[in-house]
Amino acid sequence: MCNSQLNSSLYLTSVDTEQQDGDSVNLGVGELVAVISAPIVVLSILCMVAFVLYYRYQLNRAQYHTPRQQYEQYPVIEPGQPSISDLIDISGSGSGFPLLVQRTIARQIQLCEIIGKGRYGEVWRGRWKGESVAVKIFSSREERSWFREVELYNTVMLRHDNILGFIAADNKDNGTWTQLWLVTNNHENGSLFDYLNRTVLSVPAMIKLAWSTASGLAHLHMEILGTQGKPAIAHRDLKSKNILVKNNGTCCIADLGLAVRHDSTTDSVDMDKQNNRVGTKRYMAPEVLEETINMNHFESFKRADVYAFGLVLWEIARRCSVGGIYEDYQLPYFDMVPSDPSVEEMRKVVCVEKHRPALPNRWQNVDSLRVMGRLMKECWYGNAAARLTALRIKKTLASMTKQGDLEI
Ligand SMILES: *[C@@H]1O[C@H](CO)[C@@H](O)[C@H](O)[C@H]1NC(C)=O
Ligand SMILES: *[C@@H]1O[C@H](CO)[C@@H](O)[C@H](O)[C@H]1NC(C)=O
Ligand SMILES: *[C@@H]1O[C@H](CO)[C@@H](O)[C@H](O)[C@H]1NC(C)=O
Ligand SMILES: CC(=O)N[C@H]1CO[C@H](CO)[C@@H](O)[C@@H]1O
């Protein structure tokens, strides 16, 4: 009822007054034009800006996913679709999944808890569609390690029981910060280093750990020809912290951030010159400590791996209980160098004084431990060419599996 009081004459009067003044009427029209056209001009400019921005955004998106066509033939994962093992069957190649699939997986992962931390970055336990996965998040300093590891997994047929299973890699860039992810299988029992520290082994359990690790190393070192083949690869940072223990007591080798491949056609080593990382000093072979290793000769790197593997065998064998007797867990050279030793400290012990980890006397009285002792000594020779090959070690340990069970 508000309008019932409205006086129409009052309204008309005001209009009349305006019309009586000629100047003010002219001004009114000019203002009217300005008032109507200004928003239209502003609005159309806004529309044009919005259109240009949207177009550029679309263009960016397209570039981000390039080359798009290349991916289209691959399965893209929808919710409720295949599990990781299904995908492994689909990709079938033994190397990584298609890159877009990897990115899709990585972006669907929920991080749950941190399970490891180090110079390299952090390791998280994550979940992907109900499956437990491990997510290694590299520090930006370790970008080359991430790059190298992803490159190896994506180009080489590496799928093997005793090499950590690769699922996906992703680099998320939020403008100021690049997060580098490597998603792999998760093994609840953690690294061999942690496992040995808290577990005492039976003879068969010892052989299982040693044999499976040797099997992984032999697979890395071996060149396989053909379409499903792989070049020979040397690890260059083998140690108990880079080996994981699976649920059934076998091991798998992890961390290929320093690995090199052999190009057998040119007999060259594809060393990543931009990566400044070096192996772990405690596990460095004498020729690496003395810098006499021939970096152009691929065989040299395999021999340095075998030296480090010998040290791992020693760590494992100490934890093997026979008649209730075993040694406590220790890192190699624990009694000869400080923690976090320098290259110079290691060189003095390993090259100058020619020390090697001591073999406990009790090992002489048990067949399997005597064989283990002999194997590690043959991995430790100062003369790299005299060392055993990973395949030889694997075969010796495999033959022990049968005898080992009889012995206890
Ligand atoms: C990017 O991520 C880093 C680490 O998570 C964070 O500190 C930084 O604030 C983020 N920057 C932007 C622009 O979101
Ligand atoms: C351990 O599990 C793997 C599958 O994860 C299987 O292939 C292998 O045969 C098992 N090894 C032993 C000794 O049980
Ligand atoms: C073994 O584990 C204990 C407890 O976590 C730790 O204090 C010790 O340093 C570990 N041993 C070695 C050799 O690192
Ligand atoms: C080989 C081994 O010790 N596996 C163990 C890994 O951890 C799970 C859960 O803690 C145990 O059930 C397994 O026996």
PDB file of N, CA and C and ligand atoms in Angstrom, residues 173-179, ligand 1:
ATOM      1  N   ASP A 173      53.823 -28.931 -10.292  1.00  0.00           N
ATOM      2  CA  ASP A 173      54.445 -27.610 -10.216  1.00  0.00           C
ATOM      3  C   ASP A 173      53.375 -26.611  -9.794  1.00  0.00           C
ATOM      4  N   ASN A 174      53.551 -25.956  -8.641  1.00  0.00           N
ATOM      5  CA  ASN A 174      52.554 -24.955  -8.235  1.00  0.00           C
ATOM      6  C   ASN A 174      53.060 -23.535  -8.463  1.00  0.00           C
ATOM      7  N   GLY A 175      54.004 -23.380  -9.365  1.00  0.00           N
ATOM      8  CA  GLY A 175      54.481 -22.043  -9.690  1.00  0.00           C
ATOM      9  C   GLY A 175      55.816 -21.728  -9.036  1.00  0.00           C
ATOM     10  N   THR A 176      55.925 -21.985  -7.725  1.00  0.00           N
ATOM     11  CA  THR A 176      57.166 -21.655  -7.028  1.00  0.00           C
ATOM     12  C   THR A 176      57.933 -22.900  -6.637  1.00  0.00           C
ATOM     13  N   TRP A 177      57.302 -24.047  -6.753  1.00  0.00           N
ATOM     14  CA  TRP A 177      57.828 -25.243  -6.113  1.00  0.00           C
ATOM     15  C   TRP A 177      57.499 -26.445  -6.977  1.00  0.00           C
ATOM     16  N   THR A 178      58.445 -27.310  -7.222  1.00  0.00           N
ATOM     17  CA  THR A 178      58.156 -28.529  -7.958  1.00  0.00           C
ATOM     18  C   THR A 178      58.240 -29.716  -7.015  1.00  0.00           C
ATOM     19  N   GLN A 179      57.167 -30.456  -6.918  1.00  0.00           N
ATOM     20  CA  GLN A 179      57.174 -31.669  -6.102  1.00  0.00           C
ATOM     21  C   GLN A 179      57.402 -32.859  -7.003  1.00  0.00           C
TER      22      GLN A 179
HETATM   23  C1  LIG B   1      53.839 -24.488  -3.406  1.00  0.00           C
HETATM   24  O1  LIG B   1      54.086 -25.586  -2.540  1.00  0.00           O
HETATM   25  C2  LIG B   1      55.003 -25.308  -1.501  1.00  0.00           C
HETATM   26  C3  LIG B   1      55.264 -26.607  -0.747  1.00  0.00           C
HETATM   27  O2  LIG B   1      54.113 -27.351  -0.541  1.00  0.00           O
HETATM   28  C4  LIG B   1      54.450 -24.223  -0.599  1.00  0.00           C
HETATM   29  O3  LIG B   1      55.356 -23.933   0.433  1.00  0.00           O
HETATM   30  C5  LIG B   1      54.197 -22.968  -1.434  1.00  0.00           C
HETATM   31  O4  LIG B   1      53.600 -21.979  -0.646  1.00  0.00           O
HETATM   32  C6  LIG B   1      53.303 -23.290  -2.619  1.00  0.00           C
HETATM   33  N1  LIG B   1      53.211 -22.116  -3.482  1.00  0.00           N
HETATM   34  C7  LIG B   1      52.058 -21.711  -4.024  1.00  0.00           C
HETATM   35  C8  LIG B   1      52.155 -20.532  -4.913  1.00  0.00           C
HETATM   36  O5  LIG B   1      51.011 -22.306  -3.819  1.00  0.00           O
END
